[in-house]
Amino acid sequence: MFYDEIKKISWEETTEKIMAKTDADVRRALAKPHPSVDDFMAMVSPAADRYLEPMARLSRMYTRERFGNTINMFIPVYITNSCANSCVYCGFHVQNKMPRTILTEEEIVREYEAIKKLGPFDNLLVLTGENPAKAGVDYIARALDLAKPYFNNLQIEVMPLSREDYAGLRRHGLNGVICFQETYNEARYKTYHPRGPKSNYQWRINGYDRMGMAGVHKIGMGALIGLEDWRTEVTMLAYHLRYLEKTYWRTQYSVNFPRMRKADNGGFQPNVEMTDRELAQVTFAMRIFDRDVDISYSTRETKEVRNNMATLGVTTMSAESHTDPGGYSCRPDSLAQFDVSDERTAREVERDLKTLGMEPVWKNWDAAFDRAGH
Ligand code: SF4
């Protein structure tokens, strides 16, 4: 399990190593066909800042070779904001006395139907908070069953589950699971997740192994940028990705670098910031490090950032997202998990991608593949 691996890696020493990387280390990393995690550290280090242009060229070339000009399109749907956790950076945390919504079956179907009117979405990401008592695995399974007539590719972003539960959900059409570790820094993890099931670092970080063992076809990973030093976070992510790719080699992987924004509501403020330039650096570094990994940008990022990066390494995007349960159809007044920055419609995103010479792909999976044993 990955927890046994990460225990051997010192957070502080990793930070020191990254900060000590030199120009020569960066040039060496960029020249390698198969960079190591040590090379990745060089590419995300401050020393690599002056190599952004050659990194962009390499990233664009590797992405074109592997993925062509395509961008996979997906849409998230939040079916509940009910949550037993107390993540200090999230508006859905249990102490927040807000009205909680658990969509009924009829409301879930209305959401699916409303989404289908926005564009030909076929990749659906179903999200919940973490409330196993009121919106547990059976509820998620039902949401997947209800989605099948509308979408082929079903992914979830929910609480970490047992291997048996992941395997069980696969029988309900589950194709992919996204889970963010939030922070890989175990010593600081409880500061951000003081109570609730999510306070268990080990259970969360080993969740990806359980997904792999259950035969989940695609695993999405990431760290929340804004909690701890981002260079060290993405390096731990690189270790984790390489470990999973070696251990569960039949599985596909995607990564995302969700950036927290400063809030003017007096709520939790990010401890660290990643600039647009640094986001580009990490994206290029990840592509050069791993030519096969899917790199996903959500509507947390602005239209400008997403358009700029669409041709340089990103391979998946969401569009026209609502992060409030019922937000597409029935409950436009419920609280959103975070504000989206890119407010274009799906059709506007499609048009802009085409103008950039990219081909938006709405369908990249057929449920029949799974039945055929792929
Ligand atoms: S981040 Fe997720 S688990 Fe944490 S409080 Fe928000 S909805 Fe709940």
CSV table of C-alpha atoms and ligand atoms in Angstrom, one decimal:
chain,number,residue,atom,x,y,z
A,1,MET,CA,0.0,0.0,0.0
A,2,PHE,CA,1.2,3.5,-0.8
A,3,TYR,CA,1.2,4.5,2.9
A,4,ASP,CA,4.1,2.2,3.5
A,5,GLU,CA,6.0,3.9,0.7
A,6,ILE,CA,5.3,7.5,1.6
A,7,LYS,CA,6.3,6.9,5.2
A,8,LYS,CA,9.9,6.4,3.9
A,9,ILE,CA,9.9,9.8,2.1
A,10,SER,CA,10.7,12.9,4.3
A,11,TRP,CA,8.6,16.0,3.4
A,12,GLU,CA,11.3,18.4,4.7
A,13,GLU,CA,14.1,16.7,2.8
A,14,THR,CA,12.1,16.6,-0.4
A,15,THR,CA,11.4,20.4,-0.1
A,16,GLU,CA,15.1,21.0,0.4
A,17,LYS,CA,16.0,18.8,-2.6
A,18,ILE,CA,13.6,20.7,-4.8
A,19,MET,CA,14.9,24.1,-3.7
A,20,ALA,CA,18.5,23.0,-4.3
A,21,LYS,CA,18.0,22.0,-8.0
A,22,THR,CA,20.1,23.9,-10.5
A,23,ASP,CA,20.0,24.8,-14.1
A,24,ALA,CA,22.1,21.8,-15.0
A,25,ASP,CA,19.6,19.5,-13.2
A,26,VAL,CA,16.7,21.0,-15.2
A,27,ARG,CA,18.6,20.6,-18.5
A,28,ARG,CA,19.4,17.0,-17.7
A,29,ALA,CA,15.8,16.3,-16.8
A,30,LEU,CA,14.5,17.8,-20.1
A,31,ALA,CA,16.9,15.7,-22.1
A,32,LYS,CA,15.7,12.4,-20.7
A,33,PRO,CA,13.2,10.2,-22.5
A,34,HIS,CA,11.9,8.8,-19.1
A,35,PRO,CA,12.4,11.3,-16.4
A,36,SER,CA,12.5,10.1,-12.8
A,37,VAL,CA,10.8,11.7,-9.8
A,38,ASP,CA,14.1,13.3,-9.1
A,39,ASP,CA,14.0,14.9,-12.5
A,40,PHE,CA,10.4,16.0,-11.9
A,41,MET,CA,11.7,17.8,-8.8
A,42,ALA,CA,14.1,19.8,-11.0
A,43,MET,CA,11.3,20.6,-13.5
A,44,VAL,CA,9.0,22.1,-10.7
A,45,SER,CA,11.9,23.9,-8.9
A,46,PRO,CA,12.5,27.6,-9.1
A,47,ALA,CA,15.5,26.9,-11.3
A,48,ALA,CA,13.1,25.7,-14.0
A,49,ASP,CA,11.3,29.0,-14.3
A,50,ARG,CA,13.6,30.2,-17.0
A,51,TYR,CA,13.1,27.0,-19.0
A,52,LEU,CA,9.3,27.5,-19.3
A,53,GLU,CA,9.4,27.9,-23.1
A,54,PRO,CA,11.3,24.7,-23.9
A,55,MET,CA,9.2,22.9,-21.4
A,56,ALA,CA,6.0,24.2,-23.1
A,57,ARG,CA,7.4,23.0,-26.5
A,58,LEU,CA,8.1,19.5,-25.1
A,59,SER,CA,4.8,19.3,-23.3
A,60,ARG,CA,2.9,20.2,-26.5
A,61,MET,CA,4.8,17.7,-28.6
A,62,TYR,CA,4.4,14.8,-26.2
A,63,THR,CA,0.7,15.6,-25.8
A,64,ARG,CA,0.1,15.7,-29.5
A,65,GLU,CA,2.0,12.4,-30.0
A,66,ARG,CA,-0.1,10.6,-27.4
A,67,PHE,CA,-3.5,12.3,-27.6
A,68,GLY,CA,-3.6,14.1,-30.9
A,69,ASN,CA,-5.6,17.4,-30.8
A,70,THR,CA,-8.3,16.1,-28.6
A,71,ILE,CA,-9.8,17.4,-25.3
A,72,ASN,CA,-12.1,15.1,-23.5
A,73,MET,CA,-15.2,16.9,-22.1
A,74,PHE,CA,-16.9,16.0,-18.9
A,75,ILE,CA,-19.4,17.5,-16.5
A,76,PRO,CA,-19.8,17.2,-12.7
A,77,VAL,CA,-23.1,16.7,-10.9
A,78,TYR,CA,-23.3,17.2,-7.1
A,79,ILE,CA,-26.1,15.0,-5.8
A,80,THR,CA,-25.7,16.0,-2.1
A,81,ASN,CA,-23.9,18.5,0.0
A,82,SER,CA,-24.5,16.6,3.2
A,83,CYS,CA,-21.2,15.9,4.9
A,84,ALA,CA,-19.9,14.6,8.2
A,85,ASN,CA,-16.4,16.0,7.7
A,86,SER,CA,-14.9,19.2,8.9
A,87,CYS,CA,-12.4,20.2,6.2
A,88,VAL,CA,-11.5,23.7,7.2
A,89,TYR,CA,-11.3,25.0,3.6
A,90,CYS,CA,-14.8,23.8,2.5
A,91,GLY,CA,-18.2,25.4,2.8
A,92,PHE,CA,-19.9,22.0,3.1
A,93,HIS,CA,-18.1,21.2,6.4
A,94,VAL,CA,-20.3,19.7,9.1
A,95,GLN,CA,-20.3,22.7,11.5
A,96,ASN,CA,-21.7,25.0,8.8
A,97,LYS,CA,-25.4,25.4,9.6
A,98,MET,CA,-26.6,25.5,6.0
A,99,PRO,CA,-29.6,23.6,4.6
A,100,ARG,CA,-28.4,20.2,3.4
A,101,THR,CA,-29.7,18.7,0.2
A,102,ILE,CA,-29.8,15.1,-0.7
A,103,LEU,CA,-31.4,14.9,-4.2
A,104,THR,CA,-34.2,12.5,-4.6
A,105,GLU,CA,-34.2,10.0,-7.5
A,106,GLU,CA,-36.6,12.2,-9.4
A,107,GLU,CA,-34.3,15.3,-8.9
A,108,ILE,CA,-31.2,13.3,-9.9
A,109,VAL,CA,-32.9,12.3,-13.2
A,110,ARG,CA,-34.0,15.9,-13.7
A,111,GLU,CA,-30.3,16.9,-13.3
A,112,TYR,CA,-29.2,14.4,-15.9
A,113,GLU,CA,-31.9,15.6,-18.4
A,114,ALA,CA,-30.9,19.2,-17.8
A,115,ILE,CA,-27.2,18.4,-18.5
A,116,LYS,CA,-28.1,16.6,-21.7
A,117,LYS,CA,-29.6,19.9,-22.9
A,118,LEU,CA,-26.4,21.8,-22.4
A,119,GLY,CA,-24.4,19.7,-24.9
A,120,PRO,CA,-23.7,16.1,-25.9
A,121,PHE,CA,-22.0,15.2,-22.6
A,122,ASP,CA,-21.3,11.5,-22.2
A,123,ASN,CA,-18.7,11.6,-19.4
A,124,LEU,CA,-20.4,12.2,-16.1
A,125,LEU,CA,-18.7,12.8,-12.7
A,126,VAL,CA,-21.1,12.2,-9.8
A,127,LEU,CA,-20.0,14.0,-6.6
A,128,THR,CA,-21.2,13.8,-3.0
A,129,GLY,CA,-20.0,15.0,0.4
A,130,GLU,CA,-19.3,12.3,2.9
A,131,ASN,CA,-22.3,11.1,4.7
A,132,PRO,CA,-22.4,7.3,4.7
A,133,ALA,CA,-25.5,7.1,6.9
A,134,LYS,CA,-27.7,9.2,4.7
A,135,ALA,CA,-26.0,9.1,1.3
A,136,GLY,CA,-23.9,6.0,1.3
A,137,VAL,CA,-22.9,3.4,-1.2
A,138,ASP,CA,-26.4,2.3,-2.0
A,139,TYR,CA,-27.4,5.9,-2.8
A,140,ILE,CA,-24.4,6.3,-5.1
A,141,ALA,CA,-25.1,3.0,-6.8
A,142,ARG,CA,-28.7,4.2,-7.5
A,143,ALA,CA,-27.4,7.5,-8.9
A,144,LEU,CA,-25.2,5.4,-11.3
A,145,ASP,CA,-28.1,3.2,-12.3
A,146,LEU,CA,-30.2,6.2,-13.1
A,147,ALA,CA,-27.3,7.7,-15.1
A,148,LYS,CA,-26.9,4.8,-17.4
A,149,PRO,CA,-29.6,5.7,-20.0
A,150,TYR,CA,-28.0,9.1,-20.4
A,151,PHE,CA,-24.2,8.6,-20.1
A,152,ASN,CA,-21.7,5.9,-21.0
A,153,ASN,CA,-18.7,7.0,-18.9
A,154,LEU,CA,-19.6,7.2,-15.2
A,155,GLN,CA,-17.1,8.4,-12.7
A,156,ILE,CA,-17.5,9.3,-9.0
A,157,GLU,CA,-15.8,11.7,-6.6
A,158,VAL,CA,-17.0,10.6,-3.2
A,159,MET,CA,-15.6,9.4,0.2
A,160,PRO,CA,-12.9,6.7,-0.1
A,161,LEU,CA,-14.5,3.3,-0.1
A,162,SER,CA,-13.5,-0.2,0.6
A,163,ARG,CA,-12.2,-2.5,-2.1
A,164,GLU,CA,-15.5,-4.4,-2.0
A,165,ASP,CA,-17.6,-1.3,-2.4
A,166,TYR,CA,-15.6,-0.1,-5.4
A,167,ALA,CA,-16.0,-3.6,-6.9
A,168,GLY,CA,-19.7,-3.5,-6.2
A,169,LEU,CA,-20.1,-0.1,-7.8
A,170,ARG,CA,-18.3,-1.3,-10.9
A,171,ARG,CA,-21.3,-3.7,-11.3
A,172,HIS,CA,-23.5,-0.5,-11.4
A,173,GLY,CA,-21.5,0.9,-14.3
A,174,LEU,CA,-18.7,2.7,-12.4
A,175,ASN,CA,-15.8,3.4,-14.8
A,176,GLY,CA,-13.6,5.9,-12.9
A,177,VAL,CA,-12.9,7.3,-9.4
A,178,ILE,CA,-11.5,10.7,-8.6
A,179,CYS,CA,-10.1,11.4,-5.2
A,180,PHE,CA,-7.9,14.2,-4.0
A,181,GLN,CA,-5.5,13.5,-1.3
A,182,GLU,CA,-5.8,17.2,-0.4
A,183,THR,CA,-2.3,17.2,1.2
A,184,TYR,CA,0.4,14.5,1.3
A,185,ASN,CA,1.9,16.1,4.4
A,186,GLU,CA,0.8,13.7,7.1
A,187,ALA,CA,2.0,15.9,10.0
A,188,ARG,CA,-0.2,18.7,8.8
A,189,TYR,CA,-3.1,16.6,7.5
A,190,LYS,CA,-5.2,16.8,10.7
A,191,THR,CA,-4.9,20.6,10.9
A,192,TYR,CA,-7.1,20.7,7.8
A,193,HIS,CA,-9.2,17.6,8.5
A,194,PRO,CA,-9.7,17.7,12.3
A,195,ARG,CA,-12.8,15.5,12.6
A,196,GLY,CA,-14.9,13.0,10.7
A,197,PRO,CA,-13.9,10.0,8.7
A,198,LYS,CA,-11.7,12.1,6.4
A,199,SER,CA,-9.3,12.8,9.3
A,200,ASN,CA,-7.9,9.3,8.7
A,201,TYR,CA,-4.9,10.0,6.5
A,202,GLN,CA,-3.9,6.4,6.1
A,203,TRP,CA,-7.4,5.3,5.0
A,204,ARG,CA,-7.5,8.1,2.4
A,205,ILE,CA,-4.1,7.6,0.9
A,206,ASN,CA,-4.5,3.8,0.6
A,207,GLY,CA,-7.9,4.3,-1.1
A,208,TYR,CA,-6.1,4.5,-4.5
A,209,ASP,CA,-4.7,1.0,-3.9
A,210,ARG,CA,-8.2,-0.3,-3.1
A,211,MET,CA,-9.4,1.3,-6.4
A,212,GLY,CA,-6.6,-0.4,-8.2
A,213,MET,CA,-7.3,-3.8,-6.6
A,214,ALA,CA,-11.0,-3.5,-7.4
A,215,GLY,CA,-10.2,-3.1,-11.1
A,216,VAL,CA,-11.4,0.5,-11.4
A,217,HIS,CA,-10.6,1.4,-15.0
A,218,LYS,CA,-9.5,5.0,-14.4
A,219,ILE,CA,-8.2,6.7,-11.2
A,220,GLY,CA,-8.0,10.5,-10.9
A,221,MET,CA,-5.7,12.1,-8.3
A,222,GLY,CA,-4.5,15.4,-7.1
A,223,ALA,CA,-3.5,17.6,-4.2
A,224,LEU,CA,-5.4,20.7,-3.2
A,225,ILE,CA,-3.0,23.6,-4.0
A,226,GLY,CA,-3.2,26.2,-1.2
A,227,LEU,CA,-2.6,24.1,1.9
A,228,GLU,CA,1.2,23.2,1.9
A,229,ASP,CA,4.2,24.0,-0.3
A,230,TRP,CA,2.9,23.2,-3.7
A,231,ARG,CA,6.2,22.0,-5.1
A,232,THR,CA,6.5,19.3,-2.5
A,233,GLU,CA,2.8,18.4,-2.9
A,234,VAL,CA,3.1,17.7,-6.6
A,235,THR,CA,6.4,15.8,-6.1
A,236,MET,CA,4.6,13.5,-3.7
A,237,LEU,CA,1.8,13.2,-6.3
A,238,ALA,CA,4.5,12.2,-8.8
A,239,TYR,CA,5.8,9.5,-6.5
A,240,HIS,CA,2.3,8.3,-5.9
A,241,LEU,CA,1.4,8.2,-9.6
A,242,ARG,CA,4.5,6.3,-10.5
A,243,TYR,CA,3.9,3.8,-7.7
A,244,LEU,CA,0.3,3.2,-8.9
A,245,GLU,CA,1.3,2.9,-12.5
A,246,LYS,CA,3.8,0.2,-11.6
A,247,THR,CA,1.4,-1.6,-9.3
A,248,TYR,CA,-1.9,-1.4,-11.2
A,249,TRP,CA,-0.6,-1.1,-14.7
A,250,ARG,CA,-3.9,-1.9,-16.4
A,251,THR,CA,-5.5,1.2,-14.9
A,252,GLN,CA,-5.5,4.7,-16.6
A,253,TYR,CA,-4.6,7.7,-14.5
A,254,SER,CA,-5.5,11.4,-14.5
A,255,VAL,CA,-4.2,14.3,-12.5
A,256,ASN,CA,-5.5,17.7,-11.6
A,257,PHE,CA,-4.0,20.6,-9.7
A,258,PRO,CA,-7.0,22.4,-8.1
A,259,ARG,CA,-6.0,25.8,-6.9
A,260,MET,CA,-7.8,27.3,-3.9
A,261,ARG,CA,-8.6,31.0,-4.4
A,262,LYS,CA,-8.5,33.7,-1.8
A,263,ALA,CA,-12.0,34.2,-0.4
A,264,ASP,CA,-13.4,37.6,0.6
A,265,ASN,CA,-15.9,36.0,3.0
A,266,GLY,CA,-13.6,35.8,6.0
A,267,GLY,CA,-13.4,32.0,5.5
A,268,PHE,CA,-10.2,29.9,5.2
A,269,GLN,CA,-7.5,31.6,3.2
A,270,PRO,CA,-4.9,29.6,1.2
A,271,ASN,CA,-1.5,29.3,3.0
A,272,VAL,CA,0.3,29.3,-0.3
A,273,GLU,CA,-0.5,30.5,-3.8
A,274,MET,CA,0.4,29.0,-7.2
A,275,THR,CA,0.5,31.7,-9.9
A,276,ASP,CA,-0.8,31.0,-13.5
A,277,ARG,CA,2.8,30.8,-14.6
A,278,GLU,CA,3.6,28.2,-11.9
A,279,LEU,CA,0.4,26.2,-12.9
A,280,ALA,CA,1.8,26.1,-16.4
A,281,GLN,CA,5.2,25.0,-15.1
A,282,VAL,CA,3.6,22.1,-13.1
A,283,THR,CA,1.5,21.1,-16.1
A,284,PHE,CA,4.4,20.9,-18.4
A,285,ALA,CA,6.5,19.1,-15.9
A,286,MET,CA,3.8,16.5,-15.4
A,287,ARG,CA,3.5,15.9,-19.1
A,288,ILE,CA,7.2,15.6,-19.6
A,289,PHE,CA,7.4,13.2,-16.6
A,290,ASP,CA,4.4,11.1,-17.8
A,291,ARG,CA,3.4,11.1,-21.4
A,292,ASP,CA,0.3,8.9,-20.8
A,293,VAL,CA,-1.4,10.6,-17.9
A,294,ASP,CA,-4.6,12.5,-18.5
A,295,ILE,CA,-4.2,16.1,-17.3
A,296,SER,CA,-7.6,17.7,-16.3
A,297,TYR,CA,-8.5,21.4,-15.8
A,298,SER,CA,-11.8,22.2,-14.2
A,299,THR,CA,-13.9,25.4,-14.4
A,300,ARG,CA,-12.1,26.6,-11.2
A,301,GLU,CA,-9.6,28.0,-13.7
A,302,THR,CA,-10.4,31.0,-15.8
A,303,LYS,CA,-11.3,31.0,-19.5
A,304,GLU,CA,-8.0,32.6,-20.3
A,305,VAL,CA,-5.9,30.0,-18.4
A,306,ARG,CA,-7.9,27.1,-19.9
A,307,ASN,CA,-7.6,28.4,-23.5
A,308,ASN,CA,-3.9,29.0,-23.1
A,309,MET,CA,-3.2,25.5,-21.7
A,310,ALA,CA,-5.6,23.7,-24.1
A,311,THR,CA,-2.9,23.2,-26.7
A,312,LEU,CA,0.0,22.7,-24.3
A,313,GLY,CA,-0.6,19.6,-22.2
A,314,VAL,CA,-4.2,19.6,-20.9
A,315,THR,CA,-6.3,16.7,-22.2
A,316,THR,CA,-9.6,16.9,-20.2
A,317,MET,CA,-11.9,19.8,-19.3
A,318,SER,CA,-15.2,20.3,-17.7
A,319,ALA,CA,-17.6,22.9,-18.9
A,320,GLU,CA,-20.7,24.8,-17.7
A,321,SER,CA,-20.3,23.2,-14.3
A,322,HIS,CA,-22.6,23.8,-11.3
A,323,THR,CA,-21.1,22.8,-7.9
A,324,ASP,CA,-24.4,23.0,-6.0
A,325,PRO,CA,-26.7,19.9,-5.7
A,326,GLY,CA,-29.7,20.5,-8.1
A,327,GLY,CA,-27.9,23.4,-9.7
A,328,TYR,CA,-28.7,22.3,-13.3
A,329,SER,CA,-32.4,22.0,-12.9
A,330,CYS,CA,-34.2,22.1,-9.6
A,331,ARG,CA,-32.5,23.9,-6.8
A,332,PRO,CA,-30.5,26.8,-8.2
A,333,ASP,CA,-30.4,28.4,-4.7
A,334,SER,CA,-28.5,25.7,-2.8
A,335,LEU,CA,-24.9,26.4,-1.7
A,336,ALA,CA,-22.1,25.7,-4.1
A,337,GLN,CA,-18.9,24.0,-3.0
A,338,PHE,CA,-16.7,26.5,-4.8
A,339,ASP,CA,-17.3,29.3,-7.3
A,340,VAL,CA,-16.5,28.6,-10.9
A,341,SER,CA,-14.2,31.0,-12.7
A,342,ASP,CA,-15.0,30.0,-16.3
A,343,GLU,CA,-18.6,30.7,-16.8
A,344,ARG,CA,-18.8,30.0,-20.5
A,345,THR,CA,-21.5,27.6,-21.7
A,346,ALA,CA,-20.5,24.2,-23.0
A,347,ARG,CA,-21.1,25.3,-26.5
A,348,GLU,CA,-18.9,28.3,-26.0
A,349,VAL,CA,-16.1,26.2,-24.7
A,350,GLU,CA,-16.5,23.9,-27.6
A,351,ARG,CA,-16.4,26.8,-30.1
A,352,ASP,CA,-13.3,28.3,-28.4
A,353,LEU,CA,-11.5,24.9,-28.5
A,354,LYS,CA,-12.2,24.5,-32.1
A,355,THR,CA,-10.9,28.0,-32.9
A,356,LEU,CA,-7.7,26.9,-31.2
A,357,GLY,CA,-7.5,23.9,-33.5
A,358,MET,CA,-8.5,21.4,-30.8
A,359,GLU,CA,-11.2,18.8,-31.1
A,360,PRO,CA,-13.6,18.4,-28.1
A,361,VAL,CA,-14.4,14.8,-27.6
A,362,TRP,CA,-17.7,14.2,-25.8
A,363,LYS,CA,-17.7,10.4,-25.9
A,364,ASN,CA,-14.5,8.5,-25.2
A,365,TRP,CA,-15.9,5.3,-23.6
A,366,ASP,CA,-18.7,2.9,-24.3
A,367,ALA,CA,-20.3,0.9,-21.5
A,368,ALA,CA,-20.0,-2.1,-23.8
A,369,PHE,CA,-16.2,-2.0,-23.4
A,370,ASP,CA,-16.6,-3.1,-19.8
A,371,ARG,CA,-18.9,-5.9,-20.7
A,372,ALA,CA,-16.3,-7.1,-23.2
A,373,GLY,CA,-13.8,-7.4,-20.4
A,374,HIS,CA,-11.5,-4.4,-21.3
B,1,SF4,S1,-14.2,18.9,1.1
B,1,SF4,FE1,-15.6,17.2,0.8
B,1,SF4,S2,-15.4,15.9,2.7
B,1,SF4,FE2,-14.5,18.0,3.1
B,1,SF4,S3,-16.2,19.1,4.1
B,1,SF4,FE3,-16.2,19.5,1.9
B,1,SF4,S4,-17.7,18.1,1.0
B,1,SF4,FE4,-17.1,17.3,3.0
